[in-house]
Short mmCIF file of C-alpha atoms in Angstrom, two decimals:
data_model
loop_
_atom_site.label_atom_id
_atom_site.label_comp_id
_atom_site.label_asym_id
_atom_site.label_seq_id
_atom_site.Cartn_x
_atom_site.Cartn_y
_atom_site.Cartn_z
CA MET J 1 -35.69 118.17 55.21
CA THR J 2 -34.64 116.19 58.18
CA PHE J 3 -34.40 117.61 61.79
CA LYS J 4 -30.51 117.39 61.72
CA THR J 5 -30.57 119.39 58.23
CA LEU J 6 -32.90 122.15 59.71
CA LEU J 7 -30.45 122.42 62.98
CA ALA J 8 -27.43 122.82 60.71
CA ALA J 9 -29.36 125.41 58.72
CA ALA J 10 -30.28 127.15 61.75
CA GLY J 11 -26.78 126.97 63.06
CA ALA J 12 -25.52 128.45 59.71
CA THR J 13 -27.87 131.37 59.98
CA VAL J 14 -26.87 132.16 63.77
CA ALA J 15 -23.25 131.92 62.77
CA VAL J 16 -23.96 134.51 60.05
CA ALA J 17 -25.93 136.83 62.36
CA LEU J 18 -23.14 136.73 64.90
CA THR J 19 -20.26 137.20 62.72
CA GLY J 20 -21.57 139.49 60.11
CA PRO J 21 -21.69 142.79 61.81
CA VAL J 22 -18.14 141.87 63.60
CA ALA J 23 -16.80 141.01 60.16
CA HIS J 24 -18.25 144.41 58.75
CA ALA J 25 -16.89 146.35 61.95
CA ALA J 26 -13.40 145.04 61.08
CA ASP J 27 -13.71 146.75 57.96
CA TYR J 28 -13.85 150.14 59.45
CA LYS J 29 -11.06 152.68 59.03
CA ASP J 30 -8.31 153.31 61.35
CA GLU J 31 -9.32 156.88 61.71
CA TYR J 32 -12.49 159.02 60.53
CA LYS J 33 -11.50 162.60 60.08
CA VAL J 34 -13.88 165.18 61.68
CA SER J 35 -13.69 168.64 60.18
CA THR J 36 -14.34 171.64 62.19
CA VAL J 37 -13.35 175.30 61.98
CA LEU J 38 -12.66 176.12 65.79
CA PRO J 39 -11.06 173.88 68.29
CA ALA J 40 -11.82 173.71 72.04
CA PRO J 41 -12.04 176.01 74.26
CA PHE J 42 -14.32 177.46 71.65
CA PRO J 43 -17.90 175.68 71.95
CA TRP J 44 -17.49 174.53 68.35
CA GLY J 45 -14.43 172.47 69.33
CA ILE J 46 -16.08 171.44 72.61
CA ALA J 47 -18.94 169.80 70.73
CA ALA J 48 -16.75 168.00 68.31
CA ASP J 49 -14.29 166.65 70.92
CA GLU J 50 -17.34 165.41 73.04
CA TRP J 51 -18.80 163.64 69.88
CA VAL J 52 -15.28 161.86 69.43
CA ARG J 53 -15.21 160.87 73.31
CA LEU J 54 -18.76 159.47 73.44
CA VAL J 55 -18.26 157.49 70.33
CA ALA J 56 -14.93 155.84 71.35
CA GLU J 57 -16.67 155.47 74.87
CA ARG J 58 -19.52 153.66 73.60
CA THR J 59 -18.24 151.57 70.78
CA ASP J 60 -15.27 150.59 73.08
CA GLY J 61 -12.70 152.11 70.74
CA ARG J 62 -14.04 150.27 67.49
CA ILE J 63 -14.73 153.68 65.92
CA ASN J 64 -11.87 155.89 66.00
CA MET J 65 -12.63 159.73 65.01
CA LYS J 66 -10.08 162.50 65.12
CA VAL J 67 -10.94 166.18 65.04
CA TYR J 68 -9.10 168.40 62.35
CA SER J 69 -9.97 171.98 63.27
CA GLY J 70 -9.14 175.29 61.34
CA THR J 71 -10.90 173.35 58.26
CA GLN J 72 -7.31 172.07 57.54
CA LEU J 73 -8.72 169.27 55.63
CA VAL J 74 -9.79 171.68 52.75
CA ALA J 75 -6.70 173.94 53.29
CA GLY J 76 -8.90 176.54 55.44
CA GLU J 77 -11.34 177.07 52.82
CA GLN J 78 -14.32 176.95 55.05
CA THR J 79 -17.00 177.07 52.15
CA LYS J 80 -15.74 173.98 50.55
CA GLU J 81 -16.06 171.75 53.41
CA PHE J 82 -19.41 170.54 52.47
CA ASN J 83 -18.66 169.69 48.79
CA ALA J 84 -15.43 167.71 50.35
CA MET J 85 -17.90 165.78 52.69
CA ARG J 86 -20.21 165.06 49.78
CA ARG J 87 -17.46 163.70 47.55
CA GLY J 88 -16.21 161.62 50.54
CA ALA J 89 -12.91 163.62 51.01
CA ILE J 90 -13.91 164.27 54.49
CA ASP J 91 -15.43 161.66 56.37
CA MET J 92 -17.41 163.73 59.08
CA ALA J 93 -17.75 167.33 60.10
CA VAL J 94 -19.43 169.56 62.76
CA GLY J 95 -20.31 172.21 60.25
CA SER J 96 -21.60 175.79 60.24
CA THR J 97 -24.75 176.50 58.30
CA ILE J 98 -22.90 179.57 56.99
CA ASN J 99 -20.20 177.67 55.46
CA TRP J 100 -22.51 175.06 53.80
CA SER J 101 -24.74 177.74 52.31
CA PRO J 102 -22.66 178.18 49.14
CA GLN J 103 -23.87 174.66 48.36
CA ILE J 104 -27.23 174.50 50.12
CA VAL J 105 -28.99 177.89 49.56
CA GLU J 106 -31.67 177.00 52.34
CA MET J 107 -28.79 177.03 54.72
CA ASN J 108 -29.00 180.84 54.58
CA LEU J 109 -32.24 180.80 56.68
CA PHE J 110 -30.39 181.39 59.84
CA ALA J 111 -28.38 184.31 58.33
CA MET J 112 -31.56 186.17 57.22
CA PRO J 113 -31.11 189.66 58.82
CA PHE J 114 -32.87 189.85 62.34
CA LEU J 115 -35.23 186.90 61.66
CA LEU J 116 -34.06 185.41 65.13
CA PRO J 117 -34.76 187.47 68.01
CA ASP J 118 -33.64 185.17 70.91
CA TYR J 119 -32.66 181.49 71.79
CA ALA J 120 -36.23 180.61 71.92
CA ALA J 121 -36.65 181.40 68.44
CA LEU J 122 -33.58 179.52 67.18
CA ASP J 123 -34.77 176.37 69.25
CA ALA J 124 -38.37 176.62 67.66
CA LEU J 125 -36.28 176.33 64.24
CA THR J 126 -34.00 173.67 64.83
CA ASN J 127 -36.14 171.44 66.87
CA GLY J 128 -39.13 171.79 64.74
CA PRO J 129 -40.46 171.24 61.22
CA VAL J 130 -37.85 173.56 59.63
CA GLY J 131 -35.03 171.73 61.31
CA ASP J 132 -36.47 168.59 59.96
CA ARG J 133 -36.73 169.84 56.29
CA LEU J 134 -33.14 171.25 56.22
CA PHE J 135 -32.03 167.60 57.26
CA GLU J 136 -33.98 166.26 54.43
CA ILE J 137 -32.40 168.71 52.04
CA ILE J 138 -28.72 167.86 53.44
CA ARG J 139 -29.62 164.05 52.97
CA GLU J 140 -30.67 164.75 49.27
CA ASN J 141 -27.23 166.49 48.92
CA GLY J 142 -25.35 163.14 49.90
CA VAL J 143 -24.64 163.79 53.43
CA GLU J 144 -26.19 162.32 56.61
CA PRO J 145 -27.09 165.14 59.22
CA LEU J 146 -27.21 163.78 62.89
CA ALA J 147 -27.96 166.35 65.21
CA TRP J 148 -27.70 170.22 66.15
CA ALA J 149 -25.00 172.32 67.87
CA GLU J 150 -24.51 175.94 68.02
CA ASN J 151 -21.76 178.73 67.73
CA GLY J 152 -23.97 181.18 68.68
CA PHE J 153 -25.68 184.73 67.95
CA ARG J 154 -23.41 186.77 66.02
CA GLU J 155 -22.84 190.34 67.41
CA VAL J 156 -20.99 193.27 65.91
CA THR J 157 -17.54 194.52 67.22
CA ASN J 158 -15.25 197.30 66.12
CA SER J 159 -12.37 199.69 66.99
CA GLN J 160 -13.66 202.99 66.26
CA HIS J 161 -17.13 203.87 68.34
CA PRO J 162 -20.24 202.33 69.64
CA ILE J 163 -22.84 201.18 67.12
CA GLU J 164 -26.23 202.10 68.08
CA THR J 165 -27.93 202.95 64.79
CA PRO J 166 -27.31 201.98 61.09
CA ALA J 167 -25.47 205.22 60.56
CA ASP J 168 -22.64 204.17 62.94
CA LEU J 169 -21.77 201.55 60.56
CA GLU J 170 -21.21 204.09 57.54
CA GLY J 171 -17.87 203.45 55.88
CA LEU J 172 -16.55 200.87 58.58
CA LYS J 173 -14.48 198.28 56.98
CA MET J 174 -15.93 195.00 58.49
CA ARG J 175 -14.80 191.56 58.15
CA VAL J 176 -17.67 189.14 57.32
CA VAL J 177 -17.62 185.66 56.09
CA GLY J 178 -17.53 184.42 52.58
CA SER J 179 -21.36 184.72 52.07
CA PRO J 180 -23.14 186.99 49.79
CA LEU J 181 -25.88 187.50 52.18
CA PHE J 182 -23.60 188.77 54.81
CA ASN J 183 -22.14 191.08 52.24
CA ASP J 184 -25.41 192.33 51.20
CA THR J 185 -26.44 192.85 54.75
CA PHE J 186 -23.45 195.10 55.73
CA THR J 187 -23.73 196.92 52.40
CA ALA J 188 -27.35 198.08 53.17
CA LEU J 189 -26.27 199.18 56.53
CA GLY J 190 -23.55 201.67 54.98
CA ALA J 191 -20.39 199.45 55.81
CA ASN J 192 -17.73 198.30 53.64
CA PRO J 193 -17.76 194.50 54.22
CA VAL J 194 -14.52 192.61 53.39
CA GLN J 195 -14.80 188.87 53.07
CA MET J 196 -12.14 186.67 54.52
CA SER J 197 -11.66 183.54 56.26
CA TRP J 198 -11.35 183.47 60.14
CA ALA J 199 -7.59 182.60 59.72
CA ASP J 200 -6.97 185.99 57.86
CA ALA J 201 -9.51 187.86 60.19
CA LYS J 202 -7.43 188.30 63.29
CA PRO J 203 -4.15 189.56 61.57
CA ALA J 204 -6.40 191.92 59.62
CA LEU J 205 -8.11 193.24 62.77
CA THR J 206 -4.73 193.44 64.67
CA THR J 207 -3.04 195.39 62.08
CA GLY J 208 -6.26 197.84 61.47
CA ALA J 209 -6.65 196.62 57.94
CA VAL J 210 -10.36 196.10 59.02
CA ASP J 211 -12.31 197.93 61.57
CA GLY J 212 -14.46 195.43 63.06
CA GLN J 213 -16.16 192.21 62.55
CA GLU J 214 -19.11 189.88 63.53
CA ASN J 215 -18.83 186.75 65.38
CA PRO J 216 -20.33 185.13 68.66
CA LEU J 217 -18.99 186.64 71.91
CA THR J 218 -17.60 183.24 72.93
CA VAL J 219 -15.27 183.70 69.89
CA TYR J 220 -14.53 187.23 71.20
CA SER J 221 -13.88 186.33 74.62
CA VAL J 222 -11.72 183.15 73.73
CA ALA J 223 -9.60 184.80 71.09
CA LYS J 224 -9.15 187.90 73.54
CA MET J 225 -10.20 190.35 70.88
CA HIS J 226 -10.20 193.19 73.40
CA GLU J 227 -6.32 192.97 73.11
CA ILE J 228 -6.45 193.72 69.37
CA GLY J 229 -8.52 196.74 69.43
CA GLN J 230 -12.02 195.58 69.43
CA GLN J 231 -13.42 197.85 72.20
CA TYR J 232 -16.72 198.32 70.89
CA ILE J 233 -19.51 195.66 71.05
CA THR J 234 -23.28 195.95 70.01
CA THR J 235 -25.24 192.90 70.95
CA TRP J 236 -27.91 192.98 68.27
CA HIS J 237 -28.79 189.09 67.77
CA TYR J 238 -28.76 189.94 63.97
CA VAL J 239 -28.03 186.29 62.89
CA ALA J 240 -27.29 182.83 64.40
CA ASP J 241 -24.88 180.26 63.22
CA PRO J 242 -26.09 176.78 64.20
CA LEU J 243 -23.71 173.84 63.63
CA ILE J 244 -24.55 170.56 62.30
CA PHE J 245 -22.96 167.28 62.93
CA ALA J 246 -22.79 165.18 59.86
CA VAL J 247 -21.35 162.17 58.04
CA SER J 248 -20.67 161.69 54.43
CA ASP J 249 -22.69 159.11 52.84
CA LYS J 250 -19.74 157.20 51.67
CA ALA J 251 -18.18 156.87 55.52
CA TRP J 252 -22.03 156.46 56.77
CA GLY J 253 -22.48 153.34 54.59
CA ASP J 254 -19.30 151.72 56.38
CA PHE J 255 -21.26 151.36 59.78
CA THR J 256 -23.61 148.81 60.98
CA PRO J 257 -27.14 150.10 61.91
CA GLU J 258 -26.24 149.49 65.41
CA ASP J 259 -23.09 151.79 65.26
CA GLN J 260 -25.15 154.51 63.09
CA GLU J 261 -27.55 154.80 66.07
CA ILE J 262 -24.30 155.13 68.32
CA LEU J 263 -22.89 157.79 66.26
CA ARG J 264 -26.42 159.69 66.03
CA GLN J 265 -27.04 159.51 69.84
CA ALA J 266 -23.42 160.59 70.63
CA ALA J 267 -24.11 163.64 68.15
CA ILE J 268 -27.28 164.49 70.07
CA ASP J 269 -25.62 164.36 73.32
CA ALA J 270 -22.40 166.29 72.35
CA GLY J 271 -24.74 168.79 70.54
CA ARG J 272 -26.50 169.59 73.98
CA ALA J 273 -23.10 170.07 75.54
CA GLY J 274 -21.99 172.34 72.62
CA ILE J 275 -25.06 174.63 72.80
CA GLU J 276 -24.87 174.74 76.74
CA ALA J 277 -21.04 176.17 76.14
CA ALA J 278 -22.18 178.37 73.44
CA ARG J 279 -24.66 180.15 75.78
CA ALA J 280 -22.95 180.12 79.04
CA GLY J 281 -22.72 183.47 80.46
CA LEU J 282 -24.86 185.07 77.74
CA THR J 283 -28.40 184.75 78.96
CA ASP J 284 -30.66 186.90 81.16
CA GLU J 285 -30.36 184.44 83.85
CA ASP J 286 -26.56 184.46 83.65
CA ASP J 287 -24.65 187.22 81.88
CA SER J 288 -21.38 186.63 83.42
CA MET J 289 -19.51 186.58 80.19
CA ILE J 290 -20.67 190.26 79.31
CA GLN J 291 -19.57 191.17 82.65
CA GLU J 292 -16.31 189.64 82.31
CA ILE J 293 -15.89 191.38 78.80
CA LYS J 294 -16.80 194.76 80.31
CA GLY J 295 -14.05 194.27 82.90
CA HIS J 296 -11.51 194.54 80.12
CA GLY J 297 -12.90 198.08 79.58
CA VAL J 298 -14.84 197.16 76.60
CA THR J 299 -18.12 199.21 75.79
CA VAL J 300 -20.79 196.80 75.27
CA THR J 301 -24.07 198.31 73.97
CA ARG J 302 -27.41 196.40 74.14
CA LEU J 303 -29.89 197.72 71.63
CA THR J 304 -33.55 198.59 72.67
CA GLU J 305 -36.26 197.22 70.87
CA GLU J 306 -36.57 200.64 69.03
CA GLN J 307 -32.93 200.75 68.27
CA ARG J 308 -33.09 197.14 66.93
CA GLN J 309 -36.10 197.90 64.78
CA ALA J 310 -34.08 200.56 62.89
CA PHE J 311 -31.63 198.01 61.80
CA VAL J 312 -34.50 195.64 60.85
CA GLU J 313 -35.96 198.31 58.51
CA ALA J 314 -32.65 199.23 57.10
CA THR J 315 -31.95 195.54 55.86
CA ARG J 316 -35.79 194.80 54.85
CA ASP J 317 -34.85 194.96 51.05
CA VAL J 318 -32.02 192.24 51.61
CA TYR J 319 -34.60 190.08 53.65
CA ASP J 320 -37.07 190.17 51.00
CA ALA J 321 -34.61 189.53 48.20
CA TRP J 322 -33.08 186.50 50.04
CA LYS J 323 -36.50 185.28 51.01
CA ALA J 324 -37.19 184.58 47.46
CA LYS J 325 -33.68 182.99 46.90
CA ILE J 326 -33.91 180.67 50.06
CA GLY J 327 -37.65 179.88 49.17
CA PRO J 328 -40.71 181.72 50.52
CA ASP J 329 -42.53 178.43 51.78
CA LEU J 330 -39.44 177.55 54.14
CA VAL J 331 -38.95 181.28 55.18
CA GLU J 332 -42.65 181.48 56.00
CA MET J 333 -42.63 178.18 57.93
CA ALA J 334 -39.64 179.63 60.11
CA GLU J 335 -41.68 182.77 60.59
CA GLU J 336 -44.60 180.77 61.66
CA SER J 337 -42.50 178.69 63.86
CA ILE J 338 -40.87 181.75 65.60
CA ALA J 339 -44.40 183.48 66.08
CA ASN J 340 -45.53 180.29 67.84
CA ARG J 341 -42.36 179.75 70.07
#
């Protein structure tokens, strides 16, 4: 082969290298739809909006994402979000482990009653081998997970009286999410759980159709639930609700490796912002949100370790049954990670 021929071949290779990714990027959708349940100023929406902003900024607008809150892309059916993403009907999501648990049973880990005592325990799972294993499972199901965010620990509220013992839940109609584990937990505590979406929950609380509910206090605060009779709160940290930034395999395959890395790092950065928002005012160092809620005349009960243990014992059979369903190896890995945090 002559020098001229080699030079021409090299030039063609360079041209392909330079134009290939650009041509690929030109095939991107005009808009990638991002599914969430809650918009800003909820921490969930803050995390999603930050992801969209960072990706747009770091790709100079080449990747255009838009948040659709209220799980409107699946007509408000929160538990159908993962299946829709797996099929490619939804491009991306900042989704809840609770809402994805009907399709991936291992996602129920974070809803095991009283598994997680504090934020350090939650971080030990999401940032350790448990989080890595869960991401592997999500990939095996046709979705690319990118990063963690947080909706927060779920606390219990009601309109009737303080909840300090399991007996205080006896007979209360409690709104819970559409997960069998939540139904089993509240049944074990003597309550009457009623499964409904968040869109239906607030009207039901307003009319008194249900007595109470369980949600992070950021949701309570932003939704001004003190105005609809939820005058009693117990901070019991009984389950947590981590969020996951993810992309359907169908959409993920659209992107160049460089843009995939931009999407992933933007999700990691947005996840940090979402976690910070989810914990603001709710820590031992800063309890300003708790104080603000109390300022509305709300009774906030913080369980002692002895009181919390009574709830642990009341739900032990549920814990053991779901440990078998989720997978003893994964649960034991989580227990070990928490013990060593």
